[in-house]
Tab-separated table of C-alpha atoms and ligand atoms in Angstrom:
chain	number	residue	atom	x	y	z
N	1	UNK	CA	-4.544	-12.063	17.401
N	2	UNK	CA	-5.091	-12.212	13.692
N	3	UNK	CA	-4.111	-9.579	11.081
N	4	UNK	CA	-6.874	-9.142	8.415
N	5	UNK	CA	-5.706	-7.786	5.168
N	6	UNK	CA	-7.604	-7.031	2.529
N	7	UNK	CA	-6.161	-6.861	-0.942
N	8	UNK	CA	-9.347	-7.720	-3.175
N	9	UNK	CA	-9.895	-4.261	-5.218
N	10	UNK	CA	-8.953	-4.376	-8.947
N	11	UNK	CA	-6.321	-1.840	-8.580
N	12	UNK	CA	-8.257	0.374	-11.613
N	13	UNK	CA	-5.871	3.554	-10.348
N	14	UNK	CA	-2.383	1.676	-11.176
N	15	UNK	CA	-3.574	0.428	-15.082
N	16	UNK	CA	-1.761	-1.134	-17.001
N	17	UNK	CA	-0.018	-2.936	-14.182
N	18	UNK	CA	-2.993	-3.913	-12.557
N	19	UNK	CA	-3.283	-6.029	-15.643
N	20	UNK	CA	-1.350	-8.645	-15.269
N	21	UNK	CA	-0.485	-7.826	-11.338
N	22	UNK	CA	-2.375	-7.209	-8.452
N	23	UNK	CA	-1.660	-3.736	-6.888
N	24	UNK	CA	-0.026	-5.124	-3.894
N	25	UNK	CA	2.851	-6.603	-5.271
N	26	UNK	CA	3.688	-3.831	-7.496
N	27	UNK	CA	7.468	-3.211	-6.212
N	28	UNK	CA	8.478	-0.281	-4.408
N	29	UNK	CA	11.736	0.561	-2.781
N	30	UNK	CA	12.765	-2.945	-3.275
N	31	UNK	CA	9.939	-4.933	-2.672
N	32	UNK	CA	6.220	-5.265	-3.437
N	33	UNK	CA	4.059	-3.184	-1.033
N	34	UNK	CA	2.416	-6.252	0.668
N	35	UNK	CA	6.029	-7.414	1.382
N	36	UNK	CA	6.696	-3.511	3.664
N	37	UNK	CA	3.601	-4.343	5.763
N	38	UNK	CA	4.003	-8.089	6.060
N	39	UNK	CA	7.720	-7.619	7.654
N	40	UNK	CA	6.199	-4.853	9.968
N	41	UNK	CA	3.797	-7.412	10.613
N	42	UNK	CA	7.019	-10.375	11.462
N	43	UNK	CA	8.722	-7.460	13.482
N	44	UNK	CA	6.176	-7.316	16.356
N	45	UNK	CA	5.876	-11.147	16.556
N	46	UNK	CA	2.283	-11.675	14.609
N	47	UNK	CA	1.766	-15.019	12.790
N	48	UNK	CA	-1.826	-15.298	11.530
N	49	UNK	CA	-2.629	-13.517	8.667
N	50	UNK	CA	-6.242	-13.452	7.009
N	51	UNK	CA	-6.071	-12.584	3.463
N	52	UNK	CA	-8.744	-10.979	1.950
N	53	UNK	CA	-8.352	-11.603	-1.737
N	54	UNK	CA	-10.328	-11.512	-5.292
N	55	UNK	CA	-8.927	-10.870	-8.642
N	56	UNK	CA	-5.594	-12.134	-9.280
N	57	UNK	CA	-5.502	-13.225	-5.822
N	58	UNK	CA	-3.817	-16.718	-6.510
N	59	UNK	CA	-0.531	-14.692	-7.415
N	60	UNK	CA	-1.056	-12.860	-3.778
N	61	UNK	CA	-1.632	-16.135	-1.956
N	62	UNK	CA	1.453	-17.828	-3.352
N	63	UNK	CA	3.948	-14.770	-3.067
N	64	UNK	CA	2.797	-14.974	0.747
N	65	UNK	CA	2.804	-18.801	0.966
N	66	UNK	CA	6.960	-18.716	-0.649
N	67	UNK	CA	8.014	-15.499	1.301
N	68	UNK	CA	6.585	-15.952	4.380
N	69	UNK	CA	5.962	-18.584	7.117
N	70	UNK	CA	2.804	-17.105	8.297
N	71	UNK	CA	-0.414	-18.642	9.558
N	72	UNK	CA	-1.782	-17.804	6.508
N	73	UNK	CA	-5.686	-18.006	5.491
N	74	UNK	CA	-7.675	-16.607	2.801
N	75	UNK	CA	-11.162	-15.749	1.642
N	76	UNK	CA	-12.441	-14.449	-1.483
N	77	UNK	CA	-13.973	-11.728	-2.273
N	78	UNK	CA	-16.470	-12.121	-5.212
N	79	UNK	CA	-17.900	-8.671	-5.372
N	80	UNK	CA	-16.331	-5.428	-4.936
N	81	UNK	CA	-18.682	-4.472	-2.106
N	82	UNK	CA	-16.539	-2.508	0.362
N	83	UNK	CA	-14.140	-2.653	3.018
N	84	UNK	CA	-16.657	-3.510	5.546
N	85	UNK	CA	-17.664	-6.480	3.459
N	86	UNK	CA	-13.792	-7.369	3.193
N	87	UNK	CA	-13.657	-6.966	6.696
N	88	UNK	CA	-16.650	-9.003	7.289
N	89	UNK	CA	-15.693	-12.102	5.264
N	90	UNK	CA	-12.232	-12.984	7.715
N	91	UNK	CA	-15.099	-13.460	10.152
N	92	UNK	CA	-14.657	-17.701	9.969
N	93	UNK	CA	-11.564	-17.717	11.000
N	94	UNK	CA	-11.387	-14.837	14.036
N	95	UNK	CA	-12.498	-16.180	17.476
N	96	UNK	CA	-15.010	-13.392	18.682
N	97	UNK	CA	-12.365	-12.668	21.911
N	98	UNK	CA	-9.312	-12.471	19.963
N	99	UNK	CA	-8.514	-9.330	18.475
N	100	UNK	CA	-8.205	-8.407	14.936
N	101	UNK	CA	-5.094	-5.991	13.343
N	102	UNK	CA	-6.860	-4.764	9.955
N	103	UNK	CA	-4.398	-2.921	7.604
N	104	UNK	CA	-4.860	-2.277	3.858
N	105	UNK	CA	-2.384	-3.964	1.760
N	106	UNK	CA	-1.701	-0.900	-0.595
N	107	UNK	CA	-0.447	1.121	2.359
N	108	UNK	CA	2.801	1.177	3.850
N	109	UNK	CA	3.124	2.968	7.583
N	110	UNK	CA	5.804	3.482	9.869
N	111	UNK	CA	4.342	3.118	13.032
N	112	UNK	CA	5.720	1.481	16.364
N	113	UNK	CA	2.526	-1.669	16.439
N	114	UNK	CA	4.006	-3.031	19.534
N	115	UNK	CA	2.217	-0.501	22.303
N	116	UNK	CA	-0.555	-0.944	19.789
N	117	UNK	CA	-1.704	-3.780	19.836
N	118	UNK	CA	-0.369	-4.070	23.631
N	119	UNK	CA	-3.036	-1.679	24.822
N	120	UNK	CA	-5.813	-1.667	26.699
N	121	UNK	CA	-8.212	-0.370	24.205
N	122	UNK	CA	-8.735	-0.788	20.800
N	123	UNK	CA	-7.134	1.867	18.669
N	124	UNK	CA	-7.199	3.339	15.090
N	125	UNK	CA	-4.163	4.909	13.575
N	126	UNK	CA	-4.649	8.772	12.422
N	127	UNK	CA	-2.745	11.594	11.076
N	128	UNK	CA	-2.811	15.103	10.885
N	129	UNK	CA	-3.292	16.364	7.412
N	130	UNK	CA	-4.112	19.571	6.984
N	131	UNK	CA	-7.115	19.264	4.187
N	132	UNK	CA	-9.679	16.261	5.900
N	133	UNK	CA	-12.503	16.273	3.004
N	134	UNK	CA	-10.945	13.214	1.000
N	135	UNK	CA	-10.633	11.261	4.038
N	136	UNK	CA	-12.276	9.864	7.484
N	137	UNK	CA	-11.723	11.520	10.861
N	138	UNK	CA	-11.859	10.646	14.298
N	139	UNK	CA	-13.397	12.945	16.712
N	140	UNK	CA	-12.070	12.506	19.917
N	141	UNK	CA	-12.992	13.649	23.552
N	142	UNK	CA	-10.975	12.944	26.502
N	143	UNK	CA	-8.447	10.732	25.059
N	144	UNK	CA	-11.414	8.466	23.181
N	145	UNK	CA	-13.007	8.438	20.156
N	146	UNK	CA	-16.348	9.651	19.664
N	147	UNK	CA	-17.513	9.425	16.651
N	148	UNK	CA	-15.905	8.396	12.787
N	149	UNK	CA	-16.720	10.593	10.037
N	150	UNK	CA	-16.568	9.970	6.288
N	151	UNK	CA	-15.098	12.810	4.188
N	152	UNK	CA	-16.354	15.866	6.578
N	153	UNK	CA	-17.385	18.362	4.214
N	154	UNK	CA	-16.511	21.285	7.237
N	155	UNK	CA	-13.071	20.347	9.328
N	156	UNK	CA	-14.706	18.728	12.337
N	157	UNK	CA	-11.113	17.296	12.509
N	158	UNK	CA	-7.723	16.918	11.578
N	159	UNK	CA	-6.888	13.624	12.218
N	160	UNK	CA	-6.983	11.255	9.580
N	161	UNK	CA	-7.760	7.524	9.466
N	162	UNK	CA	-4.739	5.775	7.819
N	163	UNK	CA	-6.098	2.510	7.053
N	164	UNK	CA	-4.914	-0.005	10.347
N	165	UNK	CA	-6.937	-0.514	12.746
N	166	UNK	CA	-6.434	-2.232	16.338
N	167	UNK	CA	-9.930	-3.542	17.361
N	168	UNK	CA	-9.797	-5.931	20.772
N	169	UNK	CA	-13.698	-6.970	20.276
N	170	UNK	CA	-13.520	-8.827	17.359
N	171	UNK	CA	-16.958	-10.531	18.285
N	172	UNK	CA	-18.646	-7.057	18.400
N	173	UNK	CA	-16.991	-5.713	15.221
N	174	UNK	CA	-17.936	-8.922	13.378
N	175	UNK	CA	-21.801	-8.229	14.946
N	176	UNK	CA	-21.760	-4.901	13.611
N	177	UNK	CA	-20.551	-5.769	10.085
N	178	UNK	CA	-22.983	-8.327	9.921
N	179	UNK	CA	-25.762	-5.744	10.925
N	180	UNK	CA	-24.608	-3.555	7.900
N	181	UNK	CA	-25.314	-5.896	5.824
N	182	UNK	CA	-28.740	-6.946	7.111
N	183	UNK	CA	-30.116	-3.589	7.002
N	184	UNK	CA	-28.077	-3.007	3.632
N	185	UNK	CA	-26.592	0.637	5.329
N	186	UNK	CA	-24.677	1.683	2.243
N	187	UNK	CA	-22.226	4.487	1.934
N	188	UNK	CA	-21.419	5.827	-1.441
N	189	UNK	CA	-22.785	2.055	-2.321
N	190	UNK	CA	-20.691	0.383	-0.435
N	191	UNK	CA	-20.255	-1.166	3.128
N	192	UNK	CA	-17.649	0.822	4.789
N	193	UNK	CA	-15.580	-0.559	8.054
N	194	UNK	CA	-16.352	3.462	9.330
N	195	UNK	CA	-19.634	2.935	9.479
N	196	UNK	CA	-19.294	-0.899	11.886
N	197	UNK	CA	-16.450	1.761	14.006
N	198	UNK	CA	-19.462	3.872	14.095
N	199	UNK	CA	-21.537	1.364	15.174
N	200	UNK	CA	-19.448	-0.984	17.531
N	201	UNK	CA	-18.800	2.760	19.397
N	202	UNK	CA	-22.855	2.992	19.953
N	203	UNK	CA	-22.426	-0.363	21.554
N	204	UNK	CA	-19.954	0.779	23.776
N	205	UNK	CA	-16.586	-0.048	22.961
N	206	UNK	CA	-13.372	2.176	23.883
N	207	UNK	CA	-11.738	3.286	21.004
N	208	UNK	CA	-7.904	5.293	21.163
N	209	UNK	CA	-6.163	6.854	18.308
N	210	UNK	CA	-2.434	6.288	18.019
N	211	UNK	CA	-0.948	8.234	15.782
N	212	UNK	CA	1.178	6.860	12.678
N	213	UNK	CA	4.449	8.605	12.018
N	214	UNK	CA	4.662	7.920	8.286
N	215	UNK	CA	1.394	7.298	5.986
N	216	UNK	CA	2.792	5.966	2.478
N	217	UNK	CA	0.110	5.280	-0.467
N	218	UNK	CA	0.491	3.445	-3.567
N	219	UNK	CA	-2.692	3.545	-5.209
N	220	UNK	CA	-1.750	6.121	-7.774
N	221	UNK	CA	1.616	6.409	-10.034
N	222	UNK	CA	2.403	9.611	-8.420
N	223	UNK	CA	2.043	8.387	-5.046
N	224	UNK	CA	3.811	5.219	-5.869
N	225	UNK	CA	6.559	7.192	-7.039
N	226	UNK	CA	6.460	9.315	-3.744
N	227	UNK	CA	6.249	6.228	-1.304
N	228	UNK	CA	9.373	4.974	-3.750
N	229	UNK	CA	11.204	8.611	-2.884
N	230	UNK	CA	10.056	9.132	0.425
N	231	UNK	CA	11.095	5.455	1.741
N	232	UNK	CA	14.632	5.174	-0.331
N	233	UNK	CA	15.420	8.321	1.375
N	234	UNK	CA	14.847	6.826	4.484
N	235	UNK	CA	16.493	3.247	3.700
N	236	UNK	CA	19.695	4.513	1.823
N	237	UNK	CA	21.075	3.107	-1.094
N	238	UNK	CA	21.309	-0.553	-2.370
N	239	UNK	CA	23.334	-1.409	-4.938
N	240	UNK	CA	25.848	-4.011	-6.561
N	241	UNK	CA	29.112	-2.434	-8.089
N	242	UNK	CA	28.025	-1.632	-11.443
N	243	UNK	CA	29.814	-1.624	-14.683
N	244	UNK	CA	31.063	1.676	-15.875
N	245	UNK	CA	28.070	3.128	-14.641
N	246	UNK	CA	27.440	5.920	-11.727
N	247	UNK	CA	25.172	5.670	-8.930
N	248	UNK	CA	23.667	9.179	-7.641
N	249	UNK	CA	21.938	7.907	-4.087
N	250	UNK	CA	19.544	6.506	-3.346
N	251	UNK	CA	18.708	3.983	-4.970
N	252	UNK	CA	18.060	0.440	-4.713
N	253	UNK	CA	19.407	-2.129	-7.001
N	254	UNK	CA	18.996	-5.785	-6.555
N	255	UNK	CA	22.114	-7.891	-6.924
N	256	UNK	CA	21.355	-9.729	-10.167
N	257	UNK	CA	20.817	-6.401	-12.498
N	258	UNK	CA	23.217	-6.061	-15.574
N	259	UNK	CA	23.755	-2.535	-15.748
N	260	UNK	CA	26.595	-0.589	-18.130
N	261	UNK	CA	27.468	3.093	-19.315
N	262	UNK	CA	24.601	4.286	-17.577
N	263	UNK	CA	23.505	6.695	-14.668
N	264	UNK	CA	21.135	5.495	-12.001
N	265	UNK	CA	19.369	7.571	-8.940
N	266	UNK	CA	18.084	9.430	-7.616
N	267	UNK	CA	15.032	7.804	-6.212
N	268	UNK	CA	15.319	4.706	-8.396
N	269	UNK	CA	14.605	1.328	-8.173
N	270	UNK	CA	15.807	-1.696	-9.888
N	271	UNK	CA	14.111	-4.791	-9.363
N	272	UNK	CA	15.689	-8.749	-10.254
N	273	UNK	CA	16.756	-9.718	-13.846
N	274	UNK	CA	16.759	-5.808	-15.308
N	275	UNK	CA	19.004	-5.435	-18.068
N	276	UNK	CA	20.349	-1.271	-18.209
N	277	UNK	CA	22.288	0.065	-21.218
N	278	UNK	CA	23.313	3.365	-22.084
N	279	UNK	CA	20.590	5.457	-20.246
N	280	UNK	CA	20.060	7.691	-17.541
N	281	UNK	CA	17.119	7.161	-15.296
N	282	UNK	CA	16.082	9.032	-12.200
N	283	UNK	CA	13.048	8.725	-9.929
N	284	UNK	CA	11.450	5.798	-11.399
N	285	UNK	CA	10.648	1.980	-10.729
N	286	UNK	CA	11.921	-0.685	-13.316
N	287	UNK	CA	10.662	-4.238	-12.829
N	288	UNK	CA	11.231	-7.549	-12.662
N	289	UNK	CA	13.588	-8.608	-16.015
N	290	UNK	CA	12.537	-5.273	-17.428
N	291	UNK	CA	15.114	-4.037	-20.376
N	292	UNK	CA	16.413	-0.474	-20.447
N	293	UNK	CA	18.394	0.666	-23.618
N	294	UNK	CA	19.568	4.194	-24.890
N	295	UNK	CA	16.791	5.731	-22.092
N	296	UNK	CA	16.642	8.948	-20.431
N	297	UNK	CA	13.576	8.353	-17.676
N	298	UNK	CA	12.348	10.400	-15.076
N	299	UNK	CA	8.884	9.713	-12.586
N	300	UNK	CA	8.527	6.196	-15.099
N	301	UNK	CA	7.301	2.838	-13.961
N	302	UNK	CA	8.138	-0.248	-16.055
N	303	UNK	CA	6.547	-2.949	-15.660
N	304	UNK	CA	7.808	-6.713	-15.317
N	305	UNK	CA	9.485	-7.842	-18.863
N	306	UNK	CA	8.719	-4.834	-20.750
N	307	UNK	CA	11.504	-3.467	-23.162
N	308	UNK	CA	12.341	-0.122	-23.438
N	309	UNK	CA	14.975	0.838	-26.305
N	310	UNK	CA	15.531	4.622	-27.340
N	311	UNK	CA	17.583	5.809	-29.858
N	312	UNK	CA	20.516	8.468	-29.739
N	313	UNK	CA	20.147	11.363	-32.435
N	314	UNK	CA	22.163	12.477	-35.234
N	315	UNK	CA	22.319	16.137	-34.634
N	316	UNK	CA	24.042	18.681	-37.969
N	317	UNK	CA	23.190	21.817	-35.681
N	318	UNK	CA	24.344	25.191	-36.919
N	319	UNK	CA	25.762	27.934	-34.605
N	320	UNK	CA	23.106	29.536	-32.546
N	321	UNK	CA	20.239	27.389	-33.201
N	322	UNK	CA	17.825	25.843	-30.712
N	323	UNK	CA	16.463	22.430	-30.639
N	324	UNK	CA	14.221	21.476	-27.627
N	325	UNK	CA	13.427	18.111	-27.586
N	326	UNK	CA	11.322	18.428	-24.457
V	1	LIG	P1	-8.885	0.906	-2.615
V	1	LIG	O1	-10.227	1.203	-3.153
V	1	LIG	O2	-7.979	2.038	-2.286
V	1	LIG	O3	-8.060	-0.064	-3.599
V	1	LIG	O4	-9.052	-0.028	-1.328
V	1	LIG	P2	-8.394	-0.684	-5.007
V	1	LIG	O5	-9.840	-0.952	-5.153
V	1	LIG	O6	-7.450	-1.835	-5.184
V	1	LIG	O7	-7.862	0.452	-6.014
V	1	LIG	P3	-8.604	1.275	-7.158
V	1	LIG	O8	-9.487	2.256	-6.435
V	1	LIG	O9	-9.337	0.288	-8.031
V	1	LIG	O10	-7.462	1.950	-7.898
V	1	LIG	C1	-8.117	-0.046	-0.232
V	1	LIG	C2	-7.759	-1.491	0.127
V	1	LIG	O11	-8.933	-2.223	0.474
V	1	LIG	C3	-9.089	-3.369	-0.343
V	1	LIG	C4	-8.227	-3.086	-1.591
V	1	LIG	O12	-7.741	-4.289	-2.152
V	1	LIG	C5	-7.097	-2.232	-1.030
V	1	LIG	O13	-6.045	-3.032	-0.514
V	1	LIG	N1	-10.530	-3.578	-0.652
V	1	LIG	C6	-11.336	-2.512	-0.904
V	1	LIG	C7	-11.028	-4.859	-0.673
V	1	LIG	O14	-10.297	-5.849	-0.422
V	1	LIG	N2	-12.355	-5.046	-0.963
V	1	LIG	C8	-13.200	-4.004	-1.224
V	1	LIG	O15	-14.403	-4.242	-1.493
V	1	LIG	C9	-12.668	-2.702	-1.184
């Protein structure tokens, strides 16, 4: 089996980060994204990883290549021209009667894979949410899926398509990709992978849904910052002894951070090489060699090297007055 993952958008959503790092490596809760579903990946015993990649993709390939001792092999993606396209471009190195494990690099799920991609059929991980026009559905009868639909303008269903997909017939899903393309069938411009689902289920294949316990995104400061809350809750707290400097859980702080005089958590992280003085930060992400001074932060992401200084205020306030510095 191969796990296709395609980490070739630009990322537009996380600016200014995106600059200078691709979206997937953006840390959160102690490591980049890509690192959360490449150790889910490990867990259930999966060693060949397809990497779908475009801009800045060399920095993707090589913190894969010096983390990882993956199968790894990679394609590139020269045009934006969807997910299906992605999808379609692993096709050179998938054997059409192996199976293919797709999941997006910029989202983290907490799923158990191993009945997954153990089953007899091929399966696509949903949720319930309760508001299904910004996403795809599955309609199921029976047990199986009948049809995929794009952003259902009335709630034909609940359940949600996450972004990893089981598929045993690699050979038919490649076919049907390829036929996309031929015929050009666009979706909001694009090729999608729900419209080859669509497709490969005309042609007969069994499709489950499994549902996925947690669905974390990261394609958006606030839902980075909610993925970094939601999964430090879950993890615990991290953390060297610091230097008269109090932790309020949790948070994680790697091992080679100089912090003093300050107060960290909750929902912070701290990446390698951050230097924290005087300041008080809470629900935010500092990274790599990042420098903190005389800060208060909240729902902040720093990005690798930047420097932050603030400034404390001289204050001759008479009785009764009010200064809001908000
Ligand atoms: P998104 O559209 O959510 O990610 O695609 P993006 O393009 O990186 O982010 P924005 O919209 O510019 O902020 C979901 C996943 O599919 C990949 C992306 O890299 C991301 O991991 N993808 C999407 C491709 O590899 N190629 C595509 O043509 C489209």
């Amino acid at each position: 089996m191969k796990a296709i993952i395609p980490v070739a958008g630009m990322g537009t959503r996380l600016k200014p980060h995106t600059h200078t790092l691709p979206k997937v490596l953006i840390q959160v809760a102690g490591k980049p994204m890509l690192a959360h579903i490449l150790d889910e990946l490990k867990a259930v015993g999966i060693h060949d990883v397809i990497l779908v990649v475009g801009y800045l993709g060399e920095k993707i390939i090589n913190y894969v290549k010096n983390n990882y001792d993956f199968h790894v092999d990679v394609v590139f993606q020269e045009e934006l021209l969807g997910l299906g396209h992605a999808i379609y471009l692993a096709h050179e190195f998938v054997q059409p009667d192996e199976a293919s494990l797709i999941v997006l690099g910029d989202t983290i799920f907490d799923v158990a894979l191993g009945p997954v991609i153990n089953g007899n059929y091929s399966s696509i991980g949903v949720k319930y949410v309760e508001d299904p026009r910004r996403f795809g559905v599955v309609l199921e009868n029976n047990g199986f899926i009948e049809s995929l639909v794009e952003k259902p303008e009335k709630p034909v269903s609940h359940q949600a398509i996450v972004g990893i997909y089981y598929l045993k017939n690699s050979g038919l899903l490649f076919s049907c990709l390829k036929e996309l393309m031929e015929k050009n069938i666009r979706t909001k411009g694009e090729y999608q992978l729900t419209d080859a689902l669509n497709l490969m289920l005309q042609n007969g294949e069994q499709m489950t849904a499994f549902p996925v316990e947690g669905w974390y995104d990261c394609g958006k400061p606030e839902t980075l910052l909610q993925t970094n809350r939601d999964l430090l809750a879950r993890t615990g707290t991290k953390s060297p002894a610091l230097d008269n400097s109090s932790i309020i859980p949790p948070v994680w702080i790697h091992n080679s951070v100089q912090i003093k005089d300050s107060v960290i958590g909750p929902y912070v992280t701290i990446a390698k090489g951050v230097t924290i003085d005087h300041s008080i930060i809470q629900n935010s992400i500092i990274s790599d060699h990042a420098s903190v001074i005389r800060m208060l932060l909240t729902e902040s992401l720093v990005g690798d090297h930047a420097v932050v200084k603030g400034t404390f205020h001289r204050l001759n306030l008479g009785d009764s007055s009010e200064l809001d510095l908000d």
